[in-house]
mmCIF file of C-alpha atoms and ligand atoms in Angstrom:
data_model
loop_
_atom_site.group_PDB
_atom_site.id
_atom_site.type_symbol
_atom_site.label_atom_id
_atom_site.label_comp_id
_atom_site.label_asym_id
_atom_site.label_seq_id
_atom_site.Cartn_x
_atom_site.Cartn_y
_atom_site.Cartn_z
ATOM 1 C CA UNK A 1 143.956 28.681 41.014
ATOM 2 C CA UNK A 2 141.829 31.843 41.012
ATOM 3 C CA UNK A 3 142.870 35.307 39.786
ATOM 4 C CA UNK A 4 142.165 38.099 42.296
ATOM 5 C CA UNK A 5 140.431 41.208 40.951
ATOM 6 C CA UNK A 6 140.531 44.059 43.458
ATOM 7 C CA UNK A 7 138.301 47.072 42.632
ATOM 8 C CA UNK A 8 140.413 50.240 42.640
ATOM 9 C CA UNK A 9 143.532 48.351 41.539
ATOM 10 C CA UNK A 10 142.517 47.916 37.887
ATOM 11 C CA UNK A 11 141.059 50.488 35.447
ATOM 12 C CA UNK A 12 137.256 50.886 35.722
ATOM 13 C CA UNK A 13 136.776 49.804 32.077
ATOM 14 C CA UNK A 14 138.468 46.450 32.838
ATOM 15 C CA UNK A 15 136.574 45.961 36.113
ATOM 16 C CA UNK A 16 133.367 46.692 34.168
ATOM 17 C CA UNK A 17 134.165 43.828 31.786
ATOM 18 C CA UNK A 18 134.721 41.383 34.677
ATOM 19 C CA UNK A 19 131.399 42.432 36.213
ATOM 20 C CA UNK A 20 129.319 42.237 33.029
ATOM 21 C CA UNK A 21 131.030 38.987 32.010
ATOM 22 C CA UNK A 22 130.284 37.408 35.383
ATOM 23 C CA UNK A 23 126.771 38.734 35.906
ATOM 24 C CA UNK A 24 125.443 37.129 32.754
ATOM 25 C CA UNK A 25 123.284 36.519 30.855
ATOM 26 C CA UNK A 26 121.333 39.651 31.733
ATOM 27 C CA UNK A 27 117.837 40.534 30.576
ATOM 28 C CA UNK A 28 117.629 43.604 28.373
ATOM 29 C CA UNK A 29 115.276 46.513 29.087
ATOM 30 C CA UNK A 30 114.694 48.369 25.833
ATOM 31 C CA UNK A 31 113.623 51.651 27.427
ATOM 32 C CA UNK A 32 111.480 54.214 25.631
ATOM 33 C CA UNK A 33 111.144 57.724 27.066
ATOM 34 C CA UNK A 34 110.067 61.221 26.026
ATOM 35 C CA UNK A 35 112.060 64.410 26.583
ATOM 36 C CA UNK A 36 110.538 67.816 27.462
ATOM 37 C CA UNK A 37 110.330 68.696 23.730
ATOM 38 C CA UNK A 38 108.448 65.504 22.848
ATOM 39 C CA UNK A 39 111.462 63.752 21.250
ATOM 40 C CA UNK A 40 111.064 59.958 21.567
ATOM 41 C CA UNK A 41 114.147 58.194 22.928
ATOM 42 C CA UNK A 42 114.933 54.475 22.848
ATOM 43 C CA UNK A 43 117.964 52.751 24.427
ATOM 44 C CA UNK A 44 118.924 49.279 25.737
ATOM 45 C CA UNK A 45 119.809 48.760 29.406
ATOM 46 C CA UNK A 46 120.960 45.371 30.650
ATOM 47 C CA UNK A 47 121.701 46.439 34.223
ATOM 48 C CA UNK A 48 118.074 45.495 34.652
ATOM 49 C CA UNK A 49 115.827 43.169 36.577
ATOM 50 C CA UNK A 50 112.477 42.707 38.322
ATOM 51 C CA UNK A 51 112.538 43.115 42.108
ATOM 52 C CA UNK A 52 108.967 42.944 43.365
ATOM 53 C CA UNK A 53 105.576 41.725 42.171
ATOM 54 C CA UNK A 54 103.432 43.539 44.722
ATOM 55 C CA UNK A 55 104.013 46.390 44.110
ATOM 56 C CA UNK A 56 105.331 45.460 40.639
ATOM 57 C CA UNK A 57 108.826 46.978 40.532
ATOM 58 C CA UNK A 58 111.483 46.770 37.822
ATOM 59 C CA UNK A 59 114.847 48.544 38.094
ATOM 60 C CA UNK A 60 117.476 49.466 35.523
ATOM 61 C CA UNK A 61 120.673 51.462 35.878
ATOM 62 C CA UNK A 62 121.872 54.265 33.626
ATOM 63 C CA UNK A 63 125.591 54.693 34.166
ATOM 64 C CA UNK A 64 127.910 57.653 33.846
ATOM 65 C CA UNK A 65 130.132 57.066 30.825
ATOM 66 C CA UNK A 66 133.568 55.799 31.922
ATOM 67 C CA UNK A 67 135.268 57.803 29.133
ATOM 68 C CA UNK A 68 134.035 61.303 30.084
ATOM 69 C CA UNK A 69 131.700 60.956 33.109
ATOM 70 C CA UNK A 70 128.693 62.284 31.129
ATOM 71 C CA UNK A 71 125.167 60.970 31.741
ATOM 72 C CA UNK A 72 122.665 59.571 29.245
ATOM 73 C CA UNK A 73 119.465 60.815 27.576
ATOM 74 C CA UNK A 74 117.312 58.142 29.237
ATOM 75 C CA UNK A 75 118.373 59.369 32.698
ATOM 76 C CA UNK A 76 117.598 62.978 31.745
ATOM 77 C CA UNK A 77 114.187 61.988 30.361
ATOM 78 C CA UNK A 78 113.074 59.916 33.360
ATOM 79 C CA UNK A 79 114.168 62.739 35.674
ATOM 80 C CA UNK A 80 111.994 65.171 33.715
ATOM 81 C CA UNK A 81 108.961 63.010 32.884
ATOM 82 C CA UNK A 82 109.000 60.399 35.697
ATOM 83 C CA UNK A 83 107.787 57.840 33.143
ATOM 84 C CA UNK A 84 109.164 55.200 30.788
ATOM 85 C CA UNK A 85 108.247 51.994 28.976
ATOM 86 C CA UNK A 86 110.390 48.857 29.379
ATOM 87 C CA UNK A 87 110.098 46.826 26.170
ATOM 88 C CA UNK A 88 111.516 43.284 25.962
ATOM 89 C CA UNK A 89 113.986 42.233 23.249
ATOM 90 C CA UNK A 90 113.313 39.053 21.239
ATOM 91 C CA UNK A 91 115.755 37.757 18.612
ATOM 92 C CA UNK A 92 113.666 39.358 15.830
ATOM 93 C CA UNK A 93 114.710 42.899 16.875
ATOM 94 C CA UNK A 94 118.152 42.277 18.429
ATOM 95 C CA UNK A 95 120.103 44.132 15.707
ATOM 96 C CA UNK A 96 117.738 47.111 15.923
ATOM 97 C CA UNK A 97 118.216 47.118 19.711
ATOM 98 C CA UNK A 98 121.995 47.091 19.250
ATOM 99 C CA UNK A 99 121.800 49.966 16.748
ATOM 100 C CA UNK A 100 119.751 51.973 19.277
ATOM 101 C CA UNK A 101 122.707 51.889 21.711
ATOM 102 C CA UNK A 102 124.669 54.277 19.461
ATOM 103 C CA UNK A 103 125.119 57.711 21.039
ATOM 104 C CA UNK A 104 122.885 59.640 18.664
ATOM 105 C CA UNK A 105 122.397 63.367 19.518
ATOM 106 C CA UNK A 106 119.663 64.058 22.090
ATOM 107 C CA UNK A 107 117.321 65.671 19.534
ATOM 108 C CA UNK A 108 117.370 62.559 17.308
ATOM 109 C CA UNK A 109 114.797 59.813 17.871
ATOM 110 C CA UNK A 110 116.244 56.291 17.866
ATOM 111 C CA UNK A 111 112.841 55.041 16.629
ATOM 112 C CA UNK A 112 113.638 56.709 13.274
ATOM 113 C CA UNK A 113 117.280 55.607 13.276
ATOM 114 C CA UNK A 114 116.573 51.913 13.925
ATOM 115 C CA UNK A 115 113.276 51.521 12.061
ATOM 116 C CA UNK A 116 111.041 50.543 14.989
ATOM 117 C CA UNK A 117 107.468 51.783 15.371
ATOM 118 C CA UNK A 118 106.295 53.887 18.325
ATOM 119 C CA UNK A 119 102.763 52.993 19.417
ATOM 120 C CA UNK A 120 100.796 54.945 22.034
ATOM 121 C CA UNK A 121 100.907 53.708 25.616
ATOM 122 C CA UNK A 122 97.773 53.616 27.755
ATOM 123 C CA UNK A 123 98.999 54.792 31.171
ATOM 124 C CA UNK A 124 102.102 56.890 30.336
ATOM 125 C CA UNK A 125 103.108 59.408 27.661
ATOM 126 C CA UNK A 126 106.263 57.576 26.529
ATOM 127 C CA UNK A 127 105.540 55.329 23.527
ATOM 128 C CA UNK A 128 105.713 51.529 23.450
ATOM 129 C CA UNK A 129 107.740 49.638 20.821
ATOM 130 C CA UNK A 130 105.160 47.971 18.553
ATOM 131 C CA UNK A 131 107.567 45.214 17.435
ATOM 132 C CA UNK A 132 108.357 44.181 21.040
ATOM 133 C CA UNK A 133 105.920 41.497 22.279
ATOM 134 C CA UNK A 134 105.846 42.755 25.894
ATOM 135 C CA UNK A 135 105.766 46.386 26.981
ATOM 136 C CA UNK A 136 105.791 47.414 30.635
ATOM 137 C CA UNK A 137 104.449 50.934 31.101
ATOM 138 C CA UNK A 138 106.071 52.448 34.191
ATOM 139 C CA UNK A 139 105.950 55.399 36.569
ATOM 140 C CA UNK A 140 109.431 56.217 37.934
ATOM 141 C CA UNK A 141 109.231 56.041 41.744
ATOM 142 C CA UNK A 142 112.806 56.932 42.620
ATOM 143 C CA UNK A 143 116.266 57.488 41.129
ATOM 144 C CA UNK A 144 119.211 56.529 43.302
ATOM 145 C CA UNK A 145 122.623 57.916 42.359
ATOM 146 C CA UNK A 146 125.367 55.389 43.157
ATOM 147 C CA UNK A 147 128.431 57.615 42.686
ATOM 148 C CA UNK A 148 129.931 60.670 41.042
ATOM 149 C CA UNK A 149 132.678 59.222 38.878
ATOM 150 C CA UNK A 150 132.729 57.519 35.469
ATOM 151 C CA UNK A 151 131.014 54.117 35.624
ATOM 152 C CA UNK A 152 128.683 55.046 38.499
ATOM 153 C CA UNK A 153 125.100 53.885 38.077
ATOM 154 C CA UNK A 154 121.772 55.548 38.693
ATOM 155 C CA UNK A 155 119.159 53.048 39.813
ATOM 156 C CA UNK A 156 115.900 53.946 38.112
ATOM 157 C CA UNK A 157 113.149 52.364 40.185
ATOM 158 C CA UNK A 158 109.994 51.869 38.157
ATOM 159 C CA UNK A 159 106.499 50.820 39.197
ATOM 160 C CA UNK A 160 104.730 48.962 36.404
ATOM 161 C CA UNK A 161 101.293 50.463 35.722
ATOM 162 C CA UNK A 162 100.305 48.187 32.837
ATOM 163 C CA UNK A 163 101.785 45.304 30.846
ATOM 164 C CA UNK A 164 100.838 44.926 27.185
ATOM 165 C CA UNK A 165 101.446 41.347 26.019
ATOM 166 C CA UNK A 166 101.161 40.106 22.452
ATOM 167 C CA UNK A 167 98.835 37.089 22.145
ATOM 168 C CA UNK A 168 101.540 35.502 19.956
ATOM 169 C CA UNK A 169 103.739 34.752 23.019
ATOM 170 C CA UNK A 170 101.012 33.384 25.305
ATOM 171 C CA UNK A 171 99.945 29.769 25.893
ATOM 172 C CA UNK A 172 96.729 29.641 27.935
ATOM 173 C CA UNK A 173 97.387 32.379 30.468
ATOM 174 C CA UNK A 174 101.143 31.880 30.720
ATOM 175 C CA UNK A 175 104.038 33.344 28.757
ATOM 176 C CA UNK A 176 105.663 30.725 26.506
ATOM 177 C CA UNK A 177 109.477 31.108 26.669
ATOM 178 C CA UNK A 178 109.886 29.308 23.326
ATOM 179 C CA UNK A 179 107.553 31.717 21.573
ATOM 180 C CA UNK A 180 109.179 34.711 23.301
ATOM 181 C CA UNK A 181 112.688 33.895 21.977
ATOM 182 C CA UNK A 182 114.292 36.520 24.256
ATOM 183 C CA UNK A 183 117.879 37.759 24.049
ATOM 184 C CA UNK A 184 120.252 38.129 26.998
ATOM 185 C CA UNK A 185 123.422 40.230 27.225
ATOM 186 C CA UNK A 186 126.730 38.770 28.361
ATOM 187 C CA UNK A 187 130.252 40.266 28.582
ATOM 188 C CA UNK A 188 131.897 42.194 25.713
ATOM 189 C CA UNK A 189 129.713 41.877 22.600
ATOM 190 C CA UNK A 190 128.265 38.473 23.462
ATOM 191 C CA UNK A 191 124.554 37.702 23.601
ATOM 192 C CA UNK A 192 122.577 34.570 24.302
ATOM 193 C CA UNK A 193 119.371 33.566 22.504
ATOM 194 C CA UNK A 194 116.829 31.801 24.747
ATOM 195 C CA UNK A 195 115.543 29.258 22.234
ATOM 196 C CA UNK A 196 115.938 25.557 21.343
ATOM 197 C CA UNK A 197 118.187 23.577 23.714
ATOM 198 C CA UNK A 198 119.133 26.767 25.602
ATOM 199 C CA UNK A 199 115.670 26.735 27.198
ATOM 200 C CA UNK A 200 115.225 23.890 29.686
ATOM 201 C CA UNK A 201 112.765 23.078 32.421
ATOM 202 C CA UNK A 202 114.132 22.060 35.844
ATOM 203 C CA UNK A 203 111.307 21.040 38.129
ATOM 204 C CA UNK A 204 111.964 21.311 41.867
ATOM 205 C CA UNK A 205 109.212 21.232 44.474
ATOM 206 C CA UNK A 206 110.031 23.784 47.150
ATOM 207 C CA UNK A 207 107.385 22.653 49.627
ATOM 208 C CA UNK A 208 108.266 18.939 49.848
ATOM 209 C CA UNK A 209 111.530 18.367 51.719
ATOM 210 C CA UNK A 210 113.918 16.329 49.534
ATOM 211 C CA UNK A 211 116.524 13.758 50.606
ATOM 212 C CA UNK A 212 119.436 16.141 49.908
ATOM 213 C CA UNK A 213 122.994 14.982 49.197
ATOM 214 C CA UNK A 214 123.485 13.916 52.819
ATOM 215 C CA UNK A 215 120.365 11.716 52.610
ATOM 216 C CA UNK A 216 121.918 9.619 49.815
ATOM 217 C CA UNK A 217 124.139 6.590 50.411
ATOM 218 C CA UNK A 218 127.878 7.350 50.429
ATOM 219 C CA UNK A 219 128.455 5.182 47.322
ATOM 220 C CA UNK A 220 126.293 7.641 45.345
ATOM 221 C CA UNK A 221 127.778 10.800 46.878
ATOM 222 C CA UNK A 222 131.302 9.582 46.115
ATOM 223 C CA UNK A 223 130.497 8.221 42.657
ATOM 224 C CA UNK A 224 133.333 8.558 40.126
ATOM 225 C CA UNK A 225 130.768 8.293 37.312
ATOM 226 C CA UNK A 226 127.791 10.452 38.291
ATOM 227 C CA UNK A 227 128.153 14.242 37.961
ATOM 228 C CA UNK A 228 127.121 16.779 40.611
ATOM 229 C CA UNK A 229 124.031 17.626 38.538
ATOM 230 C CA UNK A 230 123.072 13.936 38.304
ATOM 231 C CA UNK A 231 123.524 13.384 42.042
ATOM 232 C CA UNK A 232 121.441 16.551 42.676
ATOM 233 C CA UNK A 233 118.631 15.055 40.562
ATOM 234 C CA UNK A 234 118.659 11.986 42.863
ATOM 235 C CA UNK A 235 118.918 14.179 45.984
ATOM 236 C CA UNK A 236 115.804 16.110 44.887
ATOM 237 C CA UNK A 237 113.590 13.020 45.476
ATOM 238 C CA UNK A 238 111.779 12.920 48.815
ATOM 239 C CA UNK A 239 112.539 9.241 49.576
ATOM 240 C CA UNK A 240 114.268 6.129 48.265
ATOM 241 C CA UNK A 241 111.655 4.665 45.887
ATOM 242 C CA UNK A 242 110.078 1.192 46.078
ATOM 243 C CA UNK A 243 110.337 -1.112 43.051
ATOM 244 C CA UNK A 244 106.596 -0.583 42.410
ATOM 245 C CA UNK A 245 107.169 3.178 41.933
ATOM 246 C CA UNK A 246 109.618 2.565 39.083
ATOM 247 C CA UNK A 247 109.374 1.155 35.564
ATOM 248 C CA UNK A 248 112.024 -1.470 36.466
ATOM 249 C CA UNK A 249 111.609 -5.193 37.229
ATOM 250 C CA UNK A 250 113.525 -7.119 39.898
ATOM 251 C CA UNK A 251 115.524 -8.796 37.086
ATOM 252 C CA UNK A 252 116.737 -5.392 35.808
ATOM 253 C CA UNK A 253 118.796 -4.836 38.946
ATOM 254 C CA UNK A 254 120.155 -8.378 39.352
ATOM 255 C CA UNK A 255 123.835 -9.252 38.927
ATOM 256 C CA UNK A 256 125.024 -5.781 37.908
ATOM 257 C CA UNK A 257 128.351 -4.452 39.154
ATOM 258 C CA UNK A 258 128.446 -1.185 41.115
ATOM 259 C CA UNK A 259 130.106 0.735 38.248
ATOM 260 C CA UNK A 260 127.595 -0.654 35.704
ATOM 261 C CA UNK A 261 124.785 0.557 37.984
ATOM 262 C CA UNK A 262 126.280 4.046 38.008
ATOM 263 C CA UNK A 263 126.599 4.042 34.175
ATOM 264 C CA UNK A 264 122.984 2.876 33.835
ATOM 265 C CA UNK A 265 121.762 5.382 36.424
ATOM 266 C CA UNK A 266 123.454 8.196 34.517
ATOM 267 C CA UNK A 267 121.559 7.192 31.336
ATOM 268 C CA UNK A 268 118.246 6.879 33.262
ATOM 269 C CA UNK A 269 118.698 10.367 34.758
ATOM 270 C CA UNK A 270 119.304 11.785 31.263
ATOM 271 C CA UNK A 271 116.001 10.174 30.202
ATOM 272 C CA UNK A 272 114.278 11.803 33.202
ATOM 273 C CA UNK A 273 113.783 8.442 35.001
ATOM 274 C CA UNK A 274 115.141 9.677 38.331
ATOM 275 C CA UNK A 275 113.227 7.206 40.550
ATOM 276 C CA UNK A 276 114.431 4.281 38.402
ATOM 277 C CA UNK A 277 118.009 5.530 38.759
ATOM 278 C CA UNK A 278 117.842 5.847 42.549
ATOM 279 C CA UNK A 279 116.147 2.455 42.938
ATOM 280 C CA UNK A 280 118.834 0.845 40.776
ATOM 281 C CA UNK A 281 121.628 2.432 42.812
ATOM 282 C CA UNK A 282 120.167 1.405 46.185
ATOM 283 C CA UNK A 283 119.329 -2.244 45.373
HETATM 284 C C1 FMN B 301 122.572 45.298 25.183
HETATM 285 C C2 FMN B 301 123.034 46.599 25.787
HETATM 286 C C3 FMN B 301 122.875 46.826 27.139
HETATM 287 C C4 FMN B 301 123.262 48.048 27.697
HETATM 288 N N1 FMN B 301 123.105 48.226 29.042
HETATM 289 C C5 FMN B 301 123.412 49.409 29.601
HETATM 290 C C6 FMN B 301 123.184 49.626 30.983
HETATM 291 O O1 FMN B 301 122.669 48.753 31.706
HETATM 292 N N2 FMN B 301 123.503 50.834 31.521
HETATM 293 C C7 FMN B 301 124.028 51.840 30.736
HETATM 294 O O2 FMN B 301 124.275 52.925 31.255
HETATM 295 N N3 FMN B 301 124.261 51.655 29.419
HETATM 296 C C8 FMN B 301 123.956 50.483 28.830
HETATM 297 N N4 FMN B 301 124.155 50.285 27.504
HETATM 298 C C9 FMN B 301 124.669 51.412 26.685
HETATM 299 C C10 FMN B 301 123.538 52.379 26.315
HETATM 300 O O3 FMN B 301 122.515 51.717 25.600
HETATM 301 C C11 FMN B 301 124.109 53.512 25.451
HETATM 302 O O4 FMN B 301 125.013 54.283 26.217
HETATM 303 C C12 FMN B 301 123.055 54.399 24.845
HETATM 304 O O5 FMN B 301 123.641 55.300 23.917
HETATM 305 C C13 FMN B 301 122.288 55.215 25.884
HETATM 306 O O6 FMN B 301 121.279 55.891 25.206
HETATM 307 P P1 FMN B 301 120.532 57.172 25.771
HETATM 308 O O7 FMN B 301 121.585 58.260 25.902
HETATM 309 O O8 FMN B 301 119.533 57.462 24.694
HETATM 310 O O9 FMN B 301 119.918 56.799 27.074
HETATM 311 C C14 FMN B 301 123.832 49.066 26.895
HETATM 312 C C15 FMN B 301 124.026 48.819 25.527
HETATM 313 C C16 FMN B 301 123.626 47.607 24.977
HETATM 314 C C17 FMN B 301 123.817 47.356 23.512
#
């Protein structure tokens, strides 16, 4: 049974909660800007993502307030200066980020209010956040207004001119997600911390064509024991393995009932022994 949510038939503030609860977790752009008087502004925006690598484009949306249809300082500043810095938000500064979302007056700098340090950027005038491990300096290419009423977004399309990355979050020449410890925004006041068990690696070759669900025997596809995720792990192999490609012996698969095979296969998949599991199930 699914509840139907029809835009226009419920208040915008409630629709907003369904949208931000469903489109989650979202990355957080902690956006620093400068106004025409040189006041440094800092605010979090989670209607945010990367959309292109060449040219390097990130986009965030500054919305009209649902309560009174007013617009925000960040939007004003990017309209005036055509520049901003998108700083990432690790766990270590999440409370300061949250504090920066308060609607302080326009002539007040959130850097002072939340105790973060502005450091000079190299390609734009807006400052970077020193305590953030990755700062994307951006030129604003375009601002697209999505509507005129409370809740309407303004897409702020930014071309990244330089990325400053702290050595502390790099392994070799790659970002290390464990060291980054980034925060994501969910619905209401919920956040997710990308650390520990929350960070997992799912390898999937996209060039080799896998068996797919329909390439697996029916007994596997209709298993009452294996989950959809477990069957997908088997379906991601490119062929049914030979015994020699597994760590099993012929004795391991002798005289085992079908349901015992499925139980064993489930354990093997958890251990990452996908080929062993598929061999067991097909012999
Ligand atoms: C984690 C988080 C994410 C947010 N995302 C957005 C967003 O995507 N768009 C938006 O308009 N406001 C968003 N807000 C609210 C703004 O941060 C808030 O209105 C802030 O006062 C705007 O500051 P400014 O007027 O200095 O730009 C978010 C708040 C938090 C805490």
